[in-house]
GROMACS .gro file of C-alpha atoms in nm:
model
  249
    1MET     CA    1  -5.283   2.629   2.509
    2GLN     CA    2  -5.640   2.697   2.399
    3ARG     CA    3  -5.687   2.864   2.059
    4ARG     CA    4  -5.849   3.171   2.214
    5ASP     CA    5  -5.549   3.225   2.444
    6ALA     CA    6  -5.300   3.149   2.166
    7LEU     CA    7  -5.458   3.404   1.934
    8LYS     CA    8  -5.462   3.663   2.208
    9GLN     CA    9  -5.084   3.619   2.231
   10LEU     CA   10  -5.048   3.621   1.853
   11GLY     CA   11  -5.281   3.920   1.811
   12LEU     CA   12  -5.121   4.233   1.671
   13LEU     CA   13  -5.210   4.506   1.914
   14PHE     CA   14  -5.219   4.884   1.883
   15GLY     CA   15  -5.108   5.227   1.972
   16ILE     CA   16  -4.987   5.586   2.240
   17SER     CA   17  -4.730   5.979   2.316
   18VAL     CA   18  -4.656   6.353   2.423
   19ALA     CA   19  -4.492   6.499   2.729
   20LEU     CA   20  -4.642   6.435   3.071
   21PRO     CA   21  -4.829   6.721   3.239
   22THR     CA   22  -4.661   6.894   3.531
   23HIS     CA   23  -4.970   6.972   3.739
   24ALA     CA   24  -5.052   6.754   4.035
   25PHE     CA   25  -5.351   6.520   4.029
   26ASP     CA   26  -5.604   6.550   4.310
   27LEU     CA   27  -5.722   6.190   4.384
   28GLY     CA   28  -5.981   6.307   4.639
   29LYS     CA   29  -6.138   6.530   4.376
   30ALA     CA   30  -6.137   6.246   4.130
   31ILE     CA   31  -6.335   6.025   4.365
   32GLY     CA   32  -6.610   6.282   4.396
   33ALA     CA   33  -6.614   6.393   4.030
   34ALA     CA   34  -6.943   6.372   3.850
   35LYS     CA   35  -6.909   6.559   3.527
   36SER     CA   36  -7.115   6.457   3.233
   37LEU     CA   37  -7.011   6.199   2.973
   38GLY     CA   38  -7.038   6.473   2.711
   39GLU     CA   39  -6.766   6.672   2.885
   40ALA     CA   40  -6.546   6.362   2.917
   41THR     CA   41  -6.575   6.281   2.547
   42SER     CA   42  -6.441   6.629   2.456
   43LEU     CA   43  -6.089   6.503   2.520
   44SER     CA   44  -5.843   6.671   2.284
   45ASP     CA   45  -5.574   6.495   2.088
   46LYS     CA   46  -5.321   6.649   2.324
   47ASP     CA   47  -5.504   6.497   2.623
   48LEU     CA   48  -5.517   6.162   2.458
   49ASN     CA   49  -5.150   6.175   2.370
   50THR     CA   50  -5.069   6.246   2.731
   51TYR     CA   51  -5.251   5.933   2.841
   52PHE     CA   52  -5.086   5.741   2.556
   53LYS     CA   53  -4.745   5.849   2.681
   54GLN     CA   54  -4.817   5.734   3.034
   55VAL     CA   55  -4.920   5.390   2.909
   56ALA     CA   56  -4.618   5.361   2.688
   57LYS     CA   57  -4.381   5.450   2.971
   58GLN     CA   58  -4.538   5.190   3.201
   59TYR     CA   59  -4.517   4.925   2.931
   60ASP     CA   60  -4.147   4.996   2.881
   61ARG     CA   61  -4.085   4.991   3.254
   62SER     CA   62  -4.252   4.648   3.286
   63HIS     CA   63  -4.064   4.481   2.999
   64LYS     CA   64  -3.696   4.414   2.927
   65ILE     CA   65  -3.597   4.634   2.634
   66ALA     CA   66  -3.336   4.492   2.400
   67PRO     CA   67  -3.012   4.677   2.481
   68ALA     CA   68  -2.843   4.889   2.214
   69GLY     CA   69  -2.605   4.679   2.020
   70SER     CA   70  -2.794   4.358   2.067
   71ASN     CA   71  -2.902   4.158   1.765
   72TYR     CA   72  -3.269   4.236   1.833
   73ALA     CA   73  -3.214   4.610   1.875
   74GLN     CA   74  -2.998   4.624   1.561
   75ARG     CA   75  -3.259   4.430   1.363
   76VAL     CA   76  -3.541   4.660   1.474
   77ALA     CA   77  -3.328   4.960   1.383
   78SER     CA   78  -3.262   4.812   1.035
   79ILE     CA   79  -3.618   4.723   0.943
   80SER     CA   80  -3.758   5.050   1.072
   81ALA     CA   81  -3.495   5.270   0.906
   82GLY     CA   82  -3.650   5.587   0.762
   83LEU     CA   83  -3.980   5.543   0.954
   84SER     CA   84  -3.937   5.777   1.249
   85LYS     CA   85  -4.155   6.020   1.052
   86TYR     CA   86  -4.391   5.844   0.820
   87ASP     CA   87  -4.728   5.934   0.668
   88GLY     CA   88  -4.762   6.234   0.902
   89LEU     CA   89  -4.680   6.029   1.212
   90ASN     CA   90  -4.394   6.033   1.460
   91LEU     CA   91  -4.299   5.673   1.524
   92ASN     CA   92  -4.055   5.504   1.759
   93PHE     CA   93  -3.952   5.140   1.765
   94LYS     CA   94  -3.800   4.902   2.021
   95ALA     CA   95  -3.775   4.529   2.081
   96TYR     CA   96  -3.880   4.354   2.397
   97ILE     CA   97  -3.687   4.050   2.514
   98LYS     CA   98  -3.981   3.819   2.566
   99SER     CA   99  -4.058   3.478   2.414
  100GLU     CA  100  -4.422   3.568   2.345
  101VAL     CA  101  -4.508   3.596   1.972
  102ASN     CA  102  -4.654   3.939   1.976
  103ALA     CA  103  -4.629   4.308   1.885
  104PHE     CA  104  -4.828   4.619   1.965
  105ALA     CA  105  -4.857   4.989   1.899
  106ILE     CA  106  -4.976   5.284   2.102
  107GLY     CA  107  -5.155   5.576   1.938
  108ASP     CA  108  -4.867   5.817   1.973
  109GLY     CA  109  -4.651   5.609   1.743
  110THR     CA  110  -4.491   5.377   1.992
  111ILE     CA  111  -4.439   5.036   1.826
  112ARG     CA  112  -4.287   4.736   2.004
  113LEU     CA  113  -4.190   4.398   1.870
  114TYR     CA  114  -4.135   4.097   2.094
  115SER     CA  115  -3.824   3.882   2.045
  116GLY     CA  116  -4.046   3.576   2.021
  117LEU     CA  117  -4.212   3.724   1.713
  118MET     CA  118  -3.880   3.832   1.564
  119ASP     CA  119  -3.741   3.481   1.602
  120LYS     CA  120  -4.024   3.343   1.387
  121MET     CA  121  -4.039   3.598   1.107
  122THR     CA  122  -3.826   3.726   0.819
  123ASP     CA  123  -3.748   4.093   0.795
  124ASP     CA  124  -4.020   4.158   0.537
  125GLU     CA  125  -4.273   3.966   0.748
  126LEU     CA  126  -4.183   4.194   1.041
  127ARG     CA  127  -4.226   4.497   0.809
  128TYR     CA  128  -4.578   4.363   0.742
  129VAL     CA  129  -4.636   4.367   1.117
  130ILE     CA  130  -4.500   4.717   1.147
  131GLY     CA  131  -4.715   4.834   0.855
  132HIS     CA  132  -5.021   4.676   1.021
  133GLU     CA  133  -4.957   4.863   1.347
  134ILE     CA  134  -4.897   5.189   1.163
  135GLY     CA  135  -5.226   5.132   0.988
  136HIS     CA  136  -5.415   5.116   1.319
  137ILE     CA  137  -5.254   5.436   1.437
  138LYS     CA  138  -5.313   5.622   1.112
  139ALA     CA  139  -5.680   5.519   1.102
  140GLY     CA  140  -5.740   5.647   1.455
  141HIS     CA  141  -5.840   5.305   1.589
  142SER     CA  142  -5.617   5.359   1.895
  143LYS     CA  143  -5.761   5.703   1.968
  144ALA     CA  144  -6.116   5.572   1.954
  145ARG     CA  145  -6.035   5.292   2.198
  146MET     CA  146  -5.853   5.521   2.434
  147LYS     CA  147  -6.135   5.771   2.436
  148ALA     CA  148  -6.388   5.499   2.501
  149ALA     CA  149  -6.178   5.364   2.786
  150LEU     CA  150  -6.141   5.708   2.945
  151THR     CA  151  -6.514   5.784   2.938
  152THR     CA  152  -6.641   5.475   3.116
  153GLY     CA  153  -6.624   5.348   3.476
  154ALA     CA  154  -6.379   5.482   3.727
  155LEU     CA  155  -6.153   5.631   3.463
  156ARG     CA  156  -6.435   5.865   3.360
  157ASN     CA  157  -6.423   6.029   3.701
  158VAL     CA  158  -6.048   6.056   3.685
  159VAL     CA  159  -6.069   6.235   3.353
  160ALA     CA  160  -6.352   6.462   3.478
  161ALA     CA  161  -6.142   6.561   3.780
  162GLY     CA  162  -5.873   6.709   3.563
  163ASP     CA  163  -6.059   7.037   3.502
  164GLY     CA  164  -5.976   7.027   3.134
  165LYS     CA  165  -5.627   6.894   3.185
  166ALA     CA  166  -5.506   6.537   3.140
  167ALA     CA  167  -5.449   6.368   3.477
  168ILE     CA  168  -5.136   6.189   3.588
  169LEU     CA  169  -5.264   5.833   3.646
  170ALA     CA  170  -5.167   5.599   3.918
  171ASP     CA  171  -5.011   5.267   3.809
  172SER     CA  172  -5.331   5.076   3.881
  173GLN     CA  173  -5.529   5.321   3.665
  174ILE     CA  174  -5.278   5.286   3.385
  175GLY     CA  175  -5.316   4.906   3.415
  176ASP     CA  176  -5.686   4.943   3.378
  177LEU     CA  177  -5.635   5.164   3.075
  178ILE     CA  178  -5.398   4.905   2.916
  179GLU     CA  179  -5.659   4.630   2.957
  180LYS     CA  180  -5.939   4.838   2.805
  181ALA     CA  181  -5.758   5.034   2.534
  182ILE     CA  182  -5.448   4.833   2.434
  183LEU     CA  183  -5.511   4.465   2.504
  184ALA     CA  184  -5.877   4.455   2.400
  185GLN     CA  185  -5.952   4.295   2.062
  186HIS     CA  186  -6.002   4.499   1.752
  187SER     CA  187  -6.299   4.456   1.525
  188GLN     CA  188  -6.284   4.263   1.197
  189SER     CA  189  -6.319   4.587   0.996
  190ASN     CA  190  -6.029   4.741   1.184
  191GLU     CA  191  -5.807   4.438   1.134
  192ASN     CA  192  -5.886   4.436   0.761
  193ALA     CA  193  -5.818   4.810   0.729
  194ALA     CA  194  -5.480   4.766   0.903
  195ASP     CA  195  -5.395   4.468   0.677
  196ASP     CA  196  -5.484   4.671   0.366
  197TYR     CA  197  -5.267   4.962   0.491
  198SER     CA  198  -4.978   4.724   0.554
  199LEU     CA  199  -4.999   4.571   0.203
  200ALA     CA  200  -4.986   4.922   0.051
  201PHE     CA  201  -4.698   5.004   0.288
  202LEU     CA  202  -4.495   4.706   0.168
  203LYS     CA  203  -4.549   4.796  -0.197
  204LYS     CA  204  -4.469   5.166  -0.137
  205ARG     CA  205  -4.150   5.079   0.048
  206LYS     CA  206  -4.059   4.822  -0.222
  207HIS     CA  207  -4.065   4.525   0.009
  208ALA     CA  208  -4.210   4.182  -0.083
  209PRO     CA  209  -4.592   4.212  -0.065
  210MET     CA  210  -4.618   3.835  -0.029
  211ALA     CA  211  -4.471   3.880   0.324
  212ALA     CA  212  -4.824   3.984   0.435
  213VAL     CA  213  -4.949   3.640   0.335
  214THR     CA  214  -4.663   3.439   0.472
  215ALA     CA  215  -4.661   3.623   0.804
  216LEU     CA  216  -5.027   3.553   0.863
  217GLU     CA  217  -4.986   3.191   0.762
  218LYS     CA  218  -4.709   3.158   1.018
  219LEU     CA  219  -4.938   3.307   1.282
  220ASP     CA  220  -5.207   3.059   1.188
  221ARG     CA  221  -4.972   2.764   1.222
  222LEU     CA  222  -4.846   2.888   1.554
  223SER     CA  223  -5.199   2.919   1.684
  224GLY     CA  224  -5.294   2.575   1.571
  225GLY     CA  225  -5.555   2.661   1.310
  226GLY     CA  226  -5.924   2.611   1.362
  227GLY     CA  227  -6.200   2.858   1.462
  228GLY     CA  228  -6.412   2.981   1.744
  229SER     CA  229  -6.679   3.229   1.837
  230TRP     CA  230  -6.415   3.496   1.923
  231LEU     CA  231  -6.324   3.492   1.553
  232SER     CA  232  -6.663   3.639   1.458
  233THR     CA  233  -6.514   3.987   1.517
  234HIS     CA  234  -6.147   3.909   1.492
  235PRO     CA  235  -6.069   3.710   1.174
  236ALA     CA  236  -5.836   3.412   1.202
  237PRO     CA  237  -5.486   3.455   1.056
  238ALA     CA  238  -5.563   3.198   0.783
  239ALA     CA  239  -5.867   3.396   0.664
  240ARG     CA  240  -5.665   3.716   0.667
  241ALA     CA  241  -5.381   3.548   0.479
  242GLU     CA  242  -5.628   3.434   0.206
  243ARG     CA  243  -5.770   3.781   0.182
  244MET     CA  244  -5.423   3.928   0.130
  245ARG     CA  245  -5.339   3.660  -0.125
  246SER     CA  246  -5.652   3.747  -0.325
  247LYS     CA  247  -5.538   4.110  -0.338
  248LEU     CA  248  -5.209   4.006  -0.491
  249SER     CA  249  -5.359   3.784  -0.760
   0.00000   0.00000   0.00000
């Protein structure tokens, strides 16, 4: 596997929630919509959360969720205990049964850990991952990406057709949104901010802060080390591990 592809799998992704709207979505109206970008960018937090919820539901439908009582489900419940409401956020946690070494969050507080990641990391290292994802949500990184995705291309017309209400998206539109808002890479500054949040999270929760270092070192070993142009905006795990180590010295 090429380093770029490996790091995409190892990348810690981001966040999405709120009840779905009950009004019907007029696809014909969406096709002809031509409202201004300024109107589209006025999306409220409630609107964004509606789109977040739709993405989260599709993600859960397309993955095998660890059943209640399984080792993975019990472990997630244990390491996330007391975090359903944290730092002003409503959070929910599940494990996916998938060998990929990965995790992601959606701006509403949805956080998912893959079994492949859980198999490689200690409980405190997984807490670092959780803290990192919470950091992205808290900083609004997910909201910014979602808003950008909803105000460009075909999705812009879908949003504009809602007449001030969030639209119910088709599966293909949700897939487009996932690619643009959830799977896209974060900037170096966003990654560093999420790492800093996670380090403070570990200390506040009285977990081992060194887990931030060891988790990133494991990700680096799994990805094979090395560099690449993609890393100019998405720092390698090794560089991030060293940065965390320097903060603990």
